[in-house]
XYZ file of C-alpha atoms in Angstrom:
437
model
C 12.580 -15.497 16.963
C 10.424 -18.611 16.550
C 10.338 -20.640 13.346
C 7.052 -19.235 11.981
C 8.284 -15.627 12.337
C 11.687 -16.489 10.917
C 10.029 -17.370 7.581
C 8.897 -13.727 7.295
C 12.442 -12.346 7.112
C 12.708 -9.748 4.274
C 13.466 -11.616 1.048
C 15.250 -9.015 -1.046
C 18.645 -8.225 0.390
C 19.803 -4.616 0.248
C 22.824 -3.425 -1.703
C 26.099 -2.788 0.123
C 27.443 0.767 -0.394
C 29.920 -0.422 -3.040
C 27.198 -2.438 -4.881
C 24.847 0.587 -4.864
C 27.489 2.949 -6.229
C 28.575 0.422 -8.877
C 24.962 -0.054 -9.985
C 24.399 3.726 -10.075
C 27.470 4.106 -12.341
C 25.778 1.899 -14.971
C 23.077 4.625 -15.523
C 23.409 6.145 -19.000
C 21.977 9.551 -17.901
C 19.698 9.572 -20.962
C 18.819 12.962 -22.431
C 15.066 12.099 -22.297
C 14.915 9.684 -19.350
C 12.095 7.189 -19.971
C 12.488 5.871 -16.400
C 11.213 9.232 -15.128
C 8.196 9.024 -17.516
C 7.473 5.506 -16.125
C 7.327 6.812 -12.529
C 3.793 7.925 -11.580
C 5.193 10.703 -9.341
C 7.909 11.626 -11.879
C 10.808 11.151 -9.515
C 14.059 12.676 -10.810
C 15.583 9.192 -11.119
C 18.702 10.092 -13.180
C 19.298 12.992 -10.737
C 19.381 10.923 -7.569
C 21.251 8.042 -9.274
C 23.929 10.484 -10.523
C 24.421 11.862 -6.981
C 24.607 8.296 -5.617
C 27.220 7.388 -8.240
C 29.420 10.132 -6.793
C 28.729 8.985 -3.226
C 26.631 12.097 -2.408
C 23.992 10.381 -0.265
C 22.508 13.565 1.202
C 22.014 15.166 -2.233
C 20.533 11.937 -3.533
C 18.050 11.912 -0.622
C 17.204 15.597 -1.117
C 16.302 14.945 -4.760
C 14.107 11.984 -3.825
C 12.381 14.060 -1.079
C 11.274 16.608 -3.704
C 8.780 14.027 -5.004
C 8.412 11.187 -2.462
C 7.605 11.061 1.222
C 7.944 7.283 1.472
C 11.058 6.203 -0.520
C 12.026 3.220 1.687
C 8.503 1.859 1.114
C 8.267 2.627 -2.609
C 11.738 1.163 -3.110
C 10.350 -2.129 -1.805
C 6.714 -2.473 -2.917
C 6.321 -0.509 -6.192
C 5.801 -2.657 -9.306
C 9.178 -1.422 -10.679
C 9.099 -3.731 -13.713
C 5.880 -2.033 -14.861
C 7.045 1.449 -13.992
C 10.522 3.083 -13.739
C 12.646 -0.020 -14.215
C 10.488 -1.374 -17.029
C 10.930 1.902 -18.924
C 14.775 1.909 -18.559
C 16.354 1.737 -22.060
C 18.565 -1.139 -20.761
C 15.604 -3.168 -19.546
C 14.824 -4.832 -22.882
C 18.401 -6.265 -22.913
C 17.850 -7.704 -19.426
C 20.247 -5.151 -17.949
C 17.852 -2.508 -16.587
C 19.113 -0.372 -13.702
C 17.707 -1.657 -10.386
C 16.066 1.664 -9.595
C 13.807 0.433 -6.766
C 16.740 -1.153 -4.970
C 18.813 2.072 -5.345
C 15.956 4.204 -3.994
C 15.565 1.834 -1.071
C 19.335 1.877 -0.424
C 19.423 5.711 -0.266
C 16.367 5.865 2.018
C 17.759 3.183 4.344
C 21.175 4.893 4.404
C 19.447 8.167 5.328
C 17.557 6.495 8.169
C 20.594 4.608 9.512
C 22.944 7.631 9.373
C 20.264 10.113 10.451
C 21.338 12.658 7.815
C 20.559 16.302 8.482
C 16.928 17.113 7.705
C 15.831 20.008 5.474
C 14.928 23.384 6.933
C 11.209 23.616 7.498
C 9.015 26.738 7.337
C 6.939 27.905 10.302
C 3.519 26.188 10.464
C 1.529 29.402 9.890
C -0.079 28.866 6.496
C -3.160 26.990 7.689
C -4.477 24.051 9.735
C -5.311 20.795 7.952
C -6.753 17.489 9.294
C -5.908 14.221 7.505
C -8.102 11.146 8.068
C -6.193 7.922 7.606
C -2.450 7.281 7.759
C -1.963 5.047 4.688
C 0.076 6.085 1.658
C -2.362 8.841 0.610
C -2.724 10.357 4.089
C 1.002 10.293 4.834
C 1.781 11.884 1.429
C -0.701 14.750 1.868
C 0.551 15.342 5.418
C 4.202 15.314 4.373
C 3.685 17.645 1.380
C 1.610 20.163 3.352
C 3.943 20.136 6.385
C 6.884 20.992 4.092
C 4.865 23.929 2.758
C 4.185 25.494 6.158
C 0.848 23.937 7.101
C 0.035 22.630 10.586
C -1.161 19.012 9.910
C -2.784 16.457 12.222
C -3.416 12.861 11.127
C -6.360 11.021 12.680
C -5.924 7.225 12.632
C -8.412 4.597 13.873
C -5.810 1.930 14.643
C -3.292 1.902 17.526
C -0.383 2.358 15.071
C -0.051 4.636 12.047
C 0.572 3.278 8.561
C -2.766 1.841 7.426
C -2.326 -0.754 4.689
C 1.475 -0.340 4.898
C 1.469 -1.559 8.519
C -1.333 -4.122 8.431
C -1.909 -5.190 4.838
C 1.511 -5.988 3.326
C 3.459 -9.002 4.581
C 6.648 -8.585 6.557
C 8.827 -10.372 3.966
C 7.950 -7.691 1.404
C 7.781 -4.666 3.697
C 9.269 -4.921 7.216
C 7.172 -3.057 9.755
C 10.336 -1.442 11.209
C 10.817 0.264 7.815
C 7.216 1.633 7.916
C 7.740 2.896 11.458
C 10.987 4.722 10.452
C 9.268 6.391 7.473
C 6.429 7.519 9.757
C 9.017 8.944 12.192
C 10.374 11.020 9.285
C 6.872 12.352 8.572
C 6.558 13.193 12.282
C 9.884 14.995 12.124
C 8.331 17.315 9.546
C 6.038 18.546 12.344
C 2.985 16.349 11.576
C 0.874 15.410 14.656
C -0.737 11.951 15.006
C -3.952 11.162 16.918
C -4.218 7.334 17.145
C -7.168 5.141 18.200
C -9.540 7.825 16.879
C -12.164 6.619 14.414
C -13.560 9.559 12.451
C -17.325 9.117 12.086
C -17.476 7.503 15.526
C -15.123 9.226 17.991
C -15.165 12.562 16.149
C -17.037 13.927 13.119
C -15.966 16.126 10.213
C -18.205 18.911 11.569
C -16.476 18.723 14.982
C -13.123 18.956 13.213
C -14.140 22.153 11.470
C -15.345 23.341 14.905
C -11.767 22.821 16.149
C -10.478 25.328 13.614
C -9.255 23.173 10.734
C -9.192 25.040 7.406
C -9.438 21.870 5.317
C -9.923 18.141 5.853
C -8.513 15.321 3.744
C -10.159 11.866 3.604
C -7.599 9.179 2.785
C -9.300 6.171 4.325
C -8.748 3.735 1.459
C -11.135 0.835 0.837
C -11.635 -0.827 4.190
C -14.506 -3.179 3.316
C -13.521 -6.341 1.465
C -15.939 -7.724 -1.168
C -17.534 -11.135 -0.724
C -18.773 -13.791 -3.146
C -22.529 -13.989 -3.321
C -22.806 -17.769 -3.901
C -24.236 -20.691 -1.927
C -22.271 -21.571 1.202
C -20.530 -18.197 1.547
C -21.372 -18.024 5.290
C -19.563 -21.260 6.187
C -16.873 -21.106 8.845
C -13.377 -21.175 7.393
C -14.117 -18.697 4.614
C -12.266 -15.519 5.504
C -10.971 -12.355 3.858
C -7.325 -12.364 2.762
C -6.935 -8.873 4.284
C -7.967 -10.277 7.716
C -5.387 -13.054 7.481
C -2.664 -10.583 6.493
C -3.641 -8.279 9.386
C -3.567 -11.085 11.973
C -0.276 -12.474 10.690
C 1.297 -9.002 10.819
C 0.251 -8.439 14.416
C 1.394 -11.986 15.295
C 4.789 -11.095 13.884
C 4.778 -7.986 16.121
C 4.021 -10.154 19.192
C 0.639 -8.507 19.705
C -1.331 -11.782 19.436
C -0.509 -15.484 19.918
C -0.149 -17.977 17.019
C -3.594 -19.481 17.689
C -5.189 -16.097 16.887
C -4.044 -16.437 13.274
C -7.031 -17.914 11.312
C -4.967 -20.603 9.580
C -3.652 -23.823 11.110
C -0.479 -25.651 10.168
C -1.372 -28.352 7.681
C -4.453 -26.596 6.295
C -5.202 -27.059 2.614
C -5.816 -23.487 1.426
C -7.677 -21.973 -1.496
C -7.155 -18.308 -2.423
C -9.833 -16.872 -4.703
C -8.558 -13.917 -6.790
C -5.310 -13.165 -8.610
C -4.148 -9.641 -7.701
C -1.301 -8.643 -5.432
C -3.367 -9.249 -2.270
C -4.028 -12.797 -3.436
C -0.265 -13.331 -3.985
C 0.465 -11.908 -0.512
C -2.201 -14.155 1.051
C -0.971 -17.306 -0.775
C 2.678 -16.749 0.105
C 1.763 -15.877 3.698
C -0.249 -19.123 3.943
C 2.855 -21.049 2.769
C 4.917 -19.355 5.511
C 2.287 -20.203 8.162
C 2.663 -23.881 7.402
C -0.244 -24.635 4.992
C -0.019 -28.141 3.484
C -1.013 -26.833 0.081
C -2.062 -23.493 -1.439
C -4.108 -23.158 -4.625
C -4.939 -19.786 -6.230
C -8.261 -19.996 -8.044
C -8.853 -17.490 -10.818
C -11.701 -17.284 -13.313
C -9.551 -15.806 -16.070
C -6.202 -16.690 -17.705
C -2.634 -16.137 -16.518
C -2.257 -13.308 -19.043
C -5.227 -11.457 -17.444
C -4.120 -11.573 -13.784
C -3.525 -8.177 -12.160
C -0.707 -9.340 -9.892
C 2.880 -8.123 -10.481
C 4.602 -10.800 -12.630
C 7.521 -11.114 -10.237
C 5.149 -11.690 -7.300
C 3.405 -14.465 -9.307
C 6.779 -16.056 -10.207
C 7.926 -15.952 -6.570
C 4.651 -17.582 -5.516
C 5.199 -20.426 -8.015
C 8.751 -20.937 -6.734
C 7.386 -21.229 -3.181
C 5.002 -24.010 -4.208
C 1.735 -22.143 -4.760
C -0.360 -23.828 -7.434
C -2.690 -21.974 -9.844
C -6.049 -23.103 -11.237
C -6.758 -20.893 -14.264
C -10.192 -20.320 -15.877
C -11.758 -21.805 -12.731
C -14.893 -20.113 -11.485
C -16.195 -20.949 -8.013
C -19.904 -21.853 -8.107
C -20.532 -22.766 -4.436
C -18.779 -23.559 -1.189
C -19.167 -27.017 0.324
C -19.566 -27.511 4.068
C -19.905 -30.312 6.656
C -22.761 -30.909 9.125
C -21.210 -28.452 11.612
C -21.197 -25.549 9.144
C -17.477 -25.612 8.360
C -16.109 -25.280 4.859
C -14.646 -28.530 3.429
C -14.202 -27.451 -0.198
C -15.770 -25.833 -3.193
C -17.467 -26.643 -6.473
C -16.096 -24.818 -9.547
C -16.537 -24.643 -13.275
C -13.229 -25.592 -14.913
C -12.103 -26.003 -18.582
C -12.752 -29.753 -17.978
C -16.277 -29.190 -16.584
C -17.727 -28.923 -13.025
C -15.350 -30.223 -10.381
C -15.307 -30.500 -6.584
C -12.147 -29.537 -4.651
C -11.248 -30.230 -1.032
C -10.002 -27.341 1.135
C -9.873 -26.584 4.888
C -9.629 -22.841 4.478
C -10.763 -20.400 1.786
C -9.239 -16.908 1.506
C -11.107 -14.298 -0.486
C -9.057 -11.709 -2.387
C -11.589 -10.291 -4.863
C -11.255 -6.595 -4.106
C -12.508 -4.051 -1.606
C -14.708 -0.960 -1.388
C -14.911 2.141 0.847
C -16.699 2.125 4.202
C -19.357 4.850 4.533
C -18.671 5.753 8.154
C -17.386 9.273 7.402
C -19.817 10.042 4.546
C -22.863 8.886 6.577
C -21.920 11.165 9.535
C -21.249 14.234 7.386
C -23.624 16.327 5.296
C -22.819 17.284 1.710
C -20.269 14.606 0.670
C -21.614 12.820 -2.399
C -20.503 9.347 -3.508
C -21.127 7.360 -6.676
C -23.335 4.232 -6.907
C -20.547 2.038 -5.552
C -19.604 4.265 -2.606
C -16.527 6.016 -4.004
C -16.216 9.708 -3.113
C -16.898 12.171 -5.963
C -14.289 14.922 -6.301
C -13.682 17.989 -8.454
C -10.724 19.074 -10.590
C -10.742 22.673 -9.304
C -9.508 22.815 -6.556
C -8.194 19.353 -7.271
C -9.598 16.651 -4.963
C -12.324 18.705 -3.247
C -15.524 16.778 -2.574
C -19.006 18.250 -2.923
C -18.603 19.561 0.613
C -16.539 22.744 0.689
C -13.200 22.368 2.416
C -13.362 18.550 2.489
C -10.955 16.780 0.086
C -10.418 13.131 -0.720
C -7.816 11.059 -2.559
C -6.219 7.649 -2.938
C -8.214 4.418 -3.094
C -11.373 5.999 -1.604
C -11.646 7.966 -4.881
C -9.641 6.199 -7.518
C -10.443 2.578 -6.567
C -7.807 0.222 -5.156
C -4.432 0.852 -6.700
C -0.744 0.537 -5.900
C 0.959 2.549 -3.144
C 2.661 4.922 -5.608
C -0.573 5.629 -7.541
C -2.283 6.526 -4.253
C 0.703 8.811 -3.598
C 0.441 10.378 -7.045
C -3.239 11.316 -6.512
C -2.507 12.522 -2.999
C 0.260 14.867 -4.206
C -2.241 16.498 -6.618
C -4.795 16.812 -3.774
C -2.201 18.368 -1.468
C -1.645 21.104 -4.112
C -5.420 21.561 -4.344
C -5.718 21.920 -0.542
C -2.905 24.510 -0.480
C -4.613 26.540 -3.231
C -7.979 26.361 -1.482
C -6.696 27.382 1.987
C -4.603 30.236 0.501
C -7.630 31.524 -1.437
C -9.990 31.400 1.568
C -7.439 33.230 3.750
C -6.869 35.848 1.031
C -10.599 36.516 0.816
C -10.891 36.708 4.637
C -8.159 39.372 4.645
């Protein structure tokens, strides 16, 4: 492995079996477990931790599978300190149970030991198409496959996983882990059609023509937002999501180092202060940037990034410019960015940078909506859905969930919405078939 890729080794070491069991034994098994209330998908946390404390890995995995289709991923990338872990009664004393690490341990143990899978029903209940293989799409597919539906996922990229595969750095979420979780979804009987862009290679109407009873749109927010200020078309200003994508495929040996849009020694600015900004800043450090500054127009208290991600970025040398609002980008005679002008607490200042990464949010693409009749969106392009059946769009039989509906969120919140939509799809297909009979 070359030096650049070596820096992307996963940072958080896993528990050994003894460490995991010892940690599980610290759980107080509270009568009203607040950790469970803190989990968006209401995982039975005390249940799986108790089984782990007795060494019952299979039972622990079975309990997790009741709520989560992606435990090895959630165990790594969930904002645990804001959710399950942060709600643990021991957390205030600085001794909270490391729930995420335990979930990850169980999921990794299950993968490594290839524990016996659950019995699955025949796929006779209905036929469902899922568009997109990110957290929402994989969750809907897994839930419905477990309930006896025949499910096919349509994915535009050459590999399944969406944002999990292309948008989260290797040091936080190794791609081998994503691939193994997808194999488990496949083992539930889910089919994958890759390199198939819905809205271009196939339409929603053609899918219905192929006999699908319902269709789920889980395409996320593929279009990054830009800053509408002078100089925004200069070369060297790129989207953070594009950098993350290119670095991920460089780490997978799909492209050469020179395809990554960041040179060693670049002075880098990252505009924005969410989790994508932290990922971009820390990735720039690993790719050899001379300096990395995160520029944010609000205060540290108002950033949307997970606190631990921010603290890790600081430890790695990322510098932060708070209450600094970019007014224009500065370029040379050849149209390349050389810096930016910003309003700071000390007044207007010019800064020198070789590369600017934008991390100011994203919005849905309209490729599917524009090639399908009857799907309404709001003024900003997000799909409008109903509560009964949950997640159905204004087009009968077409459902949507995750970021394309609820705006960009964490992996587990996309999963929470997707689980509710999966229940809505099951209700809808059952009702239609009952009426047909």
